[in-house]
Coordinates of C-alpha atoms in Angstrom, one line a residue:
X166 CA 22.8 3.9 -103.1
X167 CA 19.3 4.7 -103.9
X168 CA 16.6 6.0 -101.1
X169 CA 13.7 7.7 -101.2
X170 CA 13.6 10.8 -98.7
X171 CA 10.2 12.1 -99.5
X172 CA 8.6 14.3 -101.9
X173 CA 8.4 18.4 -100.9
X174 CA 11.2 20.9 -101.6
X175 CA 12.0 23.8 -99.7
X176 CA 12.3 26.2 -102.7
X177 CA 9.5 28.1 -104.3
X178 CA 7.5 26.7 -107.3
X179 CA 8.8 29.5 -109.7
X180 CA 12.3 28.1 -109.3
X181 CA 11.1 24.5 -109.8
X182 CA 9.5 25.6 -112.8
X183 CA 13.0 27.5 -113.8
X184 CA 15.0 24.5 -113.5
X185 CA 12.4 22.0 -114.9
X186 CA 12.3 19.5 -112.4
X187 CA 9.7 18.7 -109.7
X188 CA 11.0 16.5 -106.7
X189 CA 7.4 14.9 -106.2
X190 CA 7.4 13.6 -109.8
X191 CA 10.5 11.3 -108.9
X192 CA 10.2 8.1 -107.6
X193 CA 12.4 6.1 -105.0
X194 CA 14.2 4.6 -108.0
X195 CA 15.1 8.1 -109.2
X196 CA 16.7 9.1 -106.2
X197 CA 20.5 8.7 -105.3
X198 CA 21.9 9.1 -102.2
X199 CA 25.3 10.6 -101.7
X200 CA 25.4 12.2 -98.0
X201 CA 26.5 9.0 -96.0
X202 CA 28.8 11.2 -93.9
X203 CA 25.6 12.9 -92.5
X204 CA 23.9 9.5 -92.4
X205 CA 24.2 6.2 -93.8
X206 CA 21.0 3.8 -94.3
X207 CA 20.8 1.2 -91.4
X208 CA 21.9 -1.9 -92.9
X209 CA 19.8 -5.4 -92.9
X210 CA 22.2 -6.8 -90.4
X211 CA 21.8 -3.9 -87.9
X212 CA 17.8 -4.0 -88.3
X213 CA 17.7 -7.8 -87.6
X214 CA 19.8 -7.4 -84.5
X215 CA 17.7 -4.5 -83.3
X216 CA 14.7 -6.7 -83.8
X217 CA 16.2 -9.7 -81.9
X218 CA 17.4 -7.4 -79.1
X219 CA 13.7 -5.9 -78.5
X220 CA 12.5 -9.3 -77.5
X221 CA 14.7 -8.4 -74.2
X222 CA 12.5 -5.3 -73.7
X223 CA 13.3 -4.6 -70.0
X224 CA 15.4 -1.9 -68.4
X225 CA 19.5 -3.5 -68.2
X226 CA 19.6 -2.0 -65.0
X227 CA 16.9 -3.9 -63.2
X228 CA 18.0 -6.8 -61.0
X229 CA 15.1 -9.5 -62.1
X230 CA 15.4 -12.0 -64.9
X231 CA 13.8 -9.6 -67.6
X232 CA 16.4 -7.0 -66.6
X233 CA 19.3 -9.7 -66.5
X234 CA 18.3 -10.8 -69.9
X235 CA 18.3 -7.1 -71.2
X236 CA 21.9 -6.5 -69.6
X237 CA 23.2 -9.6 -71.3
X238 CA 22.2 -8.2 -74.8
X239 CA 23.8 -4.8 -73.8
X240 CA 26.9 -6.4 -72.6
X241 CA 27.3 -8.7 -75.6
X242 CA 27.0 -5.7 -77.6
X243 CA 29.7 -3.9 -75.6
X244 CA 32.0 -7.1 -76.2
X245 CA 31.3 -7.0 -79.8
X246 CA 32.3 -3.5 -80.2
X247 CA 35.3 -3.8 -78.5
X248 CA 36.7 -6.8 -80.3
X249 CA 35.7 -5.5 -83.6
X250 CA 37.6 -2.0 -83.2
X251 CA 40.4 -3.9 -81.2
X252 CA 39.6 -1.8 -78.3
X253 CA 41.0 -3.8 -75.0
X254 CA 39.8 -0.9 -72.6
X255 CA 36.5 0.4 -71.6
X256 CA 33.5 1.0 -73.8
X257 CA 30.8 3.6 -72.6
X258 CA 27.5 3.8 -74.6
X259 CA 26.2 7.2 -75.1
X260 CA 23.6 8.8 -77.6
X261 CA 26.1 9.3 -80.1
X262 CA 29.6 10.7 -80.8
X263 CA 28.6 14.1 -79.8
X264 CA 27.6 13.2 -76.4
X265 CA 30.7 11.0 -76.4
X266 CA 32.9 14.2 -77.3
X267 CA 31.1 16.3 -74.3
X268 CA 31.7 13.6 -71.7
X269 CA 35.2 13.5 -72.3
X270 CA 35.8 17.1 -73.0
X271 CA 34.2 18.5 -69.8
X272 CA 35.3 15.5 -67.4
X273 CA 38.8 14.5 -68.8
X274 CA 41.1 14.7 -66.0
X275 CA 43.6 17.7 -67.5
X276 CA 44.0 21.0 -66.8
X277 CA 44.1 22.5 -69.8
X278 CA 42.0 22.2 -72.9
X279 CA 43.1 22.4 -76.8
X280 CA 41.7 21.2 -80.1
X281 CA 42.1 21.6 -83.7
X282 CA 40.9 24.5 -86.1
X283 CA 38.7 22.2 -88.4
X284 CA 37.0 20.3 -85.8
X285 CA 33.2 19.2 -85.8
X286 CA 31.2 22.2 -84.3
X287 CA 30.7 20.1 -81.1
X288 CA 34.3 20.2 -80.0
X289 CA 34.8 23.6 -79.6
X290 CA 31.5 23.9 -77.9
X291 CA 32.3 21.2 -75.3
X292 CA 35.9 22.0 -74.7
X293 CA 35.0 26.0 -73.7
X294 CA 35.8 29.2 -74.7
X295 CA 39.1 28.7 -72.8
X296 CA 40.5 26.1 -75.0
X297 CA 43.4 26.8 -77.3
X298 CA 42.9 26.4 -81.1
X299 CA 45.7 24.7 -83.0
X300 CA 45.7 25.9 -86.6
X301 CA 45.9 23.6 -89.7
X302 CA 48.1 23.8 -92.8
X303 CA 46.4 24.7 -96.2
X304 CA 46.1 20.8 -96.8
X305 CA 44.0 20.5 -93.7
X306 CA 46.7 18.9 -91.5
X307 CA 47.2 20.4 -87.9
X308 CA 50.5 22.3 -88.0
X309 CA 52.9 20.2 -85.8
X310 CA 55.0 23.1 -84.9
X311 CA 52.0 25.0 -83.1
X312 CA 51.3 21.9 -81.2
X313 CA 54.4 21.4 -80.0
X314 CA 54.1 25.0 -78.9
X315 CA 50.9 24.6 -77.3
X316 CA 52.1 21.6 -75.6
X317 CA 54.8 23.3 -73.8
X318 CA 52.4 25.0 -72.1
X319 CA 51.5 22.2 -69.3
X320 CA 49.4 18.9 -69.7
X321 CA 46.1 19.2 -71.5
X322 CA 43.0 17.6 -73.3
X323 CA 43.9 17.8 -76.9
X324 CA 40.9 17.2 -79.3
X325 CA 41.8 16.0 -82.9
X326 CA 39.5 14.3 -85.4
X327 CA 40.9 11.4 -87.4
X328 CA 39.0 12.3 -90.6
X329 CA 37.4 15.4 -91.0
X330 CA 33.3 15.5 -91.8
X331 CA 33.6 18.0 -94.5
X332 CA 36.9 17.0 -96.3
X333 CA 37.9 13.7 -95.6
X334 CA 41.4 14.9 -94.9
X335 CA 42.9 12.0 -92.4
X336 CA 45.0 13.2 -89.6
X337 CA 48.4 11.4 -88.8
X338 CA 47.3 10.9 -85.3
X339 CA 49.5 7.9 -84.4
X340 CA 52.3 10.4 -84.7
X341 CA 50.5 13.4 -83.3
X342 CA 49.4 11.1 -80.3
X343 CA 53.3 10.2 -79.6
X344 CA 53.8 14.1 -79.3
X345 CA 50.7 14.7 -77.2
X346 CA 51.9 11.7 -74.7
X347 CA 55.1 12.5 -74.6
X348 CA 54.2 15.9 -73.0
X349 CA 52.0 14.3 -70.5
X350 CA 48.8 15.5 -72.2
X351 CA 45.6 13.4 -73.3
X352 CA 44.3 13.0 -76.7
X353 CA 40.4 13.1 -77.8
X354 CA 40.2 11.5 -80.9
X355 CA 36.8 12.0 -83.0
X356 CA 36.3 9.1 -85.0
X357 CA 32.7 9.6 -86.3
X358 CA 33.7 9.3 -89.9
X359 CA 36.6 6.7 -89.6
X360 CA 35.4 4.2 -87.0
X361 CA 34.9 0.5 -88.9
X362 CA 36.5 2.1 -92.0
X363 CA 40.3 2.4 -90.9
X364 CA 42.1 1.5 -87.9
X365 CA 41.7 3.8 -84.9
X366 CA 44.4 5.6 -83.2
X367 CA 46.3 5.4 -79.8
X368 CA 44.0 7.9 -78.3
X369 CA 42.9 8.2 -74.9
X370 CA 39.4 8.9 -75.6
X371 CA 37.6 8.0 -79.0
X372 CA 34.3 9.0 -79.8
X373 CA 32.2 7.2 -82.5
X374 CA 28.5 6.4 -83.2
X375 CA 26.4 4.0 -85.3
X376 CA 24.6 6.0 -87.8
X377 CA 27.9 6.8 -90.0
X378 CA 28.5 3.2 -90.9
X379 CA 25.0 1.7 -91.2
X380 CA 23.8 1.2 -87.6
X381 CA 21.1 3.0 -85.8
X382 CA 21.0 7.0 -85.2
X383 CA 21.1 7.7 -81.5
X384 CA 23.7 5.4 -80.2
X385 CA 27.4 5.9 -80.0
X386 CA 30.4 4.9 -77.9
X387 CA 33.1 6.9 -75.7
X388 CA 36.0 4.5 -75.9
X389 CA 38.3 5.0 -72.7
X390 CA 41.9 3.9 -72.0
X391 CA 42.1 4.8 -68.5
X392 CA 38.5 5.5 -66.5
X393 CA 40.7 6.9 -63.7
X394 CA 41.2 9.8 -66.1
X395 CA 37.7 10.6 -66.3
X396 CA 35.6 12.1 -63.9
X397 CA 32.5 9.8 -62.7
X398 CA 28.9 11.3 -62.2
X399 CA 26.9 8.4 -60.9
X400 CA 24.4 6.4 -62.7
X401 CA 24.5 4.0 -65.4
X402 CA 27.6 2.9 -67.7
X403 CA 29.8 2.3 -64.4
X404 CA 28.8 5.5 -63.1
X405 CA 29.9 7.6 -66.2
X406 CA 26.6 8.4 -67.9
X407 CA 23.1 8.7 -66.5
X408 CA 19.7 7.4 -68.3
X409 CA 18.6 3.9 -69.1
X410 CA 20.4 2.3 -71.6
X411 CA 19.4 1.4 -75.2
X412 CA 20.3 -2.1 -75.5
X413 CA 18.5 -2.5 -79.2
X414 CA 20.6 0.2 -80.2
X415 CA 23.6 -1.3 -78.9
X416 CA 23.1 -4.2 -80.6
X417 CA 22.4 -2.9 -84.0
X418 CA 25.7 -0.9 -83.6
X419 CA 27.7 -3.9 -82.8
X420 CA 25.9 -5.7 -85.9
X421 CA 26.8 -2.8 -88.3
X422 CA 30.2 -3.0 -87.6
X423 CA 30.5 -6.8 -87.8
X424 CA 29.0 -6.4 -91.2
X425 CA 31.7 -4.3 -92.4
X426 CA 30.6 -3.8 -95.6
X427 CA 33.0 -1.3 -97.2
X428 CA 35.4 -2.2 -99.9
X429 CA 37.6 1.1 -99.7
X430 CA 39.7 0.5 -102.4
X431 CA 36.8 0.3 -104.7
X432 CA 35.6 3.4 -103.3
X433 CA 38.7 5.3 -103.7
X434 CA 38.9 4.3 -107.3
X435 CA 35.0 5.5 -107.8
X436 CA 36.2 8.9 -106.1
X437 CA 39.3 9.6 -108.1
X438 CA 37.4 9.2 -111.2
X439 CA 34.7 11.7 -110.0
X440 CA 37.8 14.0 -109.3
X441 CA 39.5 13.8 -112.4
X442 CA 36.1 14.5 -114.5
X443 CA 35.3 17.4 -112.1
X444 CA 38.7 18.8 -112.7
X445 CA 38.7 18.5 -116.1
X446 CA 35.4 20.7 -116.4
X447 CA 37.2 23.5 -114.2
X448 CA 35.9 22.4 -111.0
X449 CA 38.0 22.0 -107.5
X450 CA 38.6 19.0 -105.5
X451 CA 39.5 20.5 -102.0
X452 CA 42.4 19.1 -100.3
X453 CA 42.9 16.8 -103.4
X454 CA 46.8 16.3 -102.4
X455 CA 46.2 15.4 -98.9
X456 CA 45.6 12.0 -97.4
X457 CA 42.0 11.6 -97.2
X458 CA 39.5 8.9 -96.4
X459 CA 37.8 7.3 -99.9
X460 CA 34.4 7.8 -98.5
X461 CA 34.4 11.6 -98.6
X462 CA 35.3 14.2 -101.2
X463 CA 34.3 18.1 -101.4
X464 CA 34.1 19.7 -104.7
X465 CA 34.0 23.6 -105.3
X466 CA 32.2 24.9 -108.5
X467 CA 33.4 28.4 -109.1
X468 CA 30.5 31.2 -109.5
X469 CA 27.8 28.7 -108.2
X470 CA 26.9 29.2 -104.9
X471 CA 26.7 26.1 -102.4
X472 CA 23.1 26.7 -101.8
X473 CA 21.9 27.3 -105.5
X474 CA 24.1 23.8 -106.1
X475 CA 22.0 21.8 -103.3
X476 CA 18.5 23.0 -104.5
X477 CA 19.4 21.8 -108.3
X478 CA 20.8 18.6 -107.3
X479 CA 18.2 17.6 -105.0
X480 CA 15.5 18.6 -107.7
X481 CA 17.5 16.3 -109.9
X482 CA 17.1 13.5 -107.3
X483 CA 20.9 13.6 -105.7
X484 CA 21.1 14.2 -102.2
X485 CA 24.2 15.8 -101.4
X486 CA 25.5 18.3 -98.8
X487 CA 27.5 21.5 -98.2
X488 CA 29.4 20.3 -94.9
X489 CA 28.2 19.1 -91.9
X490 CA 24.6 18.1 -91.2
X491 CA 24.6 19.7 -88.1
X492 CA 25.1 23.1 -89.4
X493 CA 24.4 22.9 -93.0
X494 CA 21.3 23.9 -92.8
X495 CA 21.8 27.3 -91.7
X496 CA 24.1 27.7 -94.9
X497 CA 26.9 29.5 -93.1
X498 CA 30.3 29.8 -94.6
X499 CA 32.4 26.6 -94.0
X500 CA 34.6 27.4 -90.9
X501 CA 37.1 24.2 -91.9
X502 CA 37.6 25.8 -95.2
X503 CA 38.2 29.2 -93.6
X504 CA 40.7 27.8 -91.4
X505 CA 42.5 26.0 -94.4
X506 CA 42.7 29.1 -95.9
X507 CA 40.4 28.8 -98.8
X508 CA 39.5 32.1 -100.6
X509 CA 35.7 33.0 -100.2
X510 CA 35.1 32.8 -103.9
X511 CA 35.8 28.8 -103.2
X512 CA 34.3 28.1 -99.8
X513 CA 31.0 29.7 -100.9
X514 CA 30.6 27.2 -103.7
X515 CA 31.5 23.9 -102.6
X516 CA 29.4 20.6 -102.4
X517 CA 30.4 17.6 -100.0
X518 CA 29.8 13.9 -101.8
X519 CA 30.2 11.1 -99.4
X520 CA 29.9 7.3 -100.5
X521 CA 28.1 4.5 -99.3
X522 CA 28.8 0.7 -99.1
X523 CA 27.1 0.1 -102.4
X524 CA 27.7 3.6 -104.1
X525 CA 27.7 2.6 -107.6
X526 CA 29.5 3.6 -111.0
X527 CA 25.9 4.6 -112.2
X528 CA 25.5 7.0 -108.9
X529 CA 28.7 8.7 -109.8
X530 CA 27.6 9.2 -113.6
X531 CA 24.4 10.6 -112.4
X532 CA 26.0 13.0 -110.2
X533 CA 28.7 14.2 -112.5
X534 CA 25.7 14.6 -115.3
X535 CA 24.1 16.8 -113.0
X536 CA 27.3 18.9 -112.1
X537 CA 28.2 19.6 -115.6
X538 CA 24.9 20.9 -116.2
X539 CA 24.9 23.1 -113.3
X540 CA 28.1 24.2 -114.5
X541 CA 27.4 25.0 -118.1
X542 CA 23.9 26.5 -117.3
X543 CA 26.0 28.9 -115.1
X544 CA 28.9 29.6 -117.6
X545 CA 26.3 30.3 -120.3
X546 CA 24.6 32.9 -118.1
X547 CA 27.9 34.5 -117.3
X548 CA 29.1 34.6 -120.9

């Protein structure tokens, strides 16, 4: 996917000269975008749906004809999302997956709280300091024996993501859900990276958002199996969320889901080729032996810090990241990789590459060429 992300760089001119590239000289067709796990460009179908929905511009909660027209747009989007995701229960619109997680984490009717060690940063924040942390094995999967021990303490809300946002590791949530429900507990599944790309799990609460799959930013959903298990606060969305509803964005979310542009088998083959080349050059594909979604891969280049790699890739016109967009700007060590037990010399030297619907072979070729250039340059300096 080639998109222009603007001119300036966050490093000094001296380093630009040393590397020999200036991002100001790159045209829109020069840049490639491999950070879809952070945000994917809005699909044309979603743009069209948003534009059409803006014709019904009124407040969906207003009782007059204009309000009823906007309400119709919102209700249609709600039903379309439920149908596309094969969800036969309630759909609450939110500002994104983070707010959806917060609503469930703070208001689910369960005495205890627990979450996986590799969850997105919003989860431990929302679940609170008393939440039990469930460890993962070195392959990034939930330690199910530890989960069973935690469940013996009594009913709880257990938050476990379906797909990890840094490594792409897919948790066996159907099996995990059976254990959680057998213990009388509830499952909150963060499906921000998986909704619209793979079947959803049998969870009590599911958080998802539009901007990870070609919809607009700023809209998400909390899917709720039984509203009786969630404390209401009054206001909109049947009393479960306050604030004016954004019907145009909801329509864009529904349109993006309906478009379903992902050819996962093609993307899996593309990622496999990328990983073979990186491994043959001395790099490390993180969690390579684990079940992973085809759209995300993380790769360590021993000896070259993530921050240095990101600068050089950006100057070369390639957008990648070093983990979650919510925290990678700070360049703190990855808590996900730390929880998996990866040594610091690996965890400090990785980048995340994430594919979109139209990521092409040429994009991977370009990334590989730059990865090898950075690797060889660092090796020659170390020699």
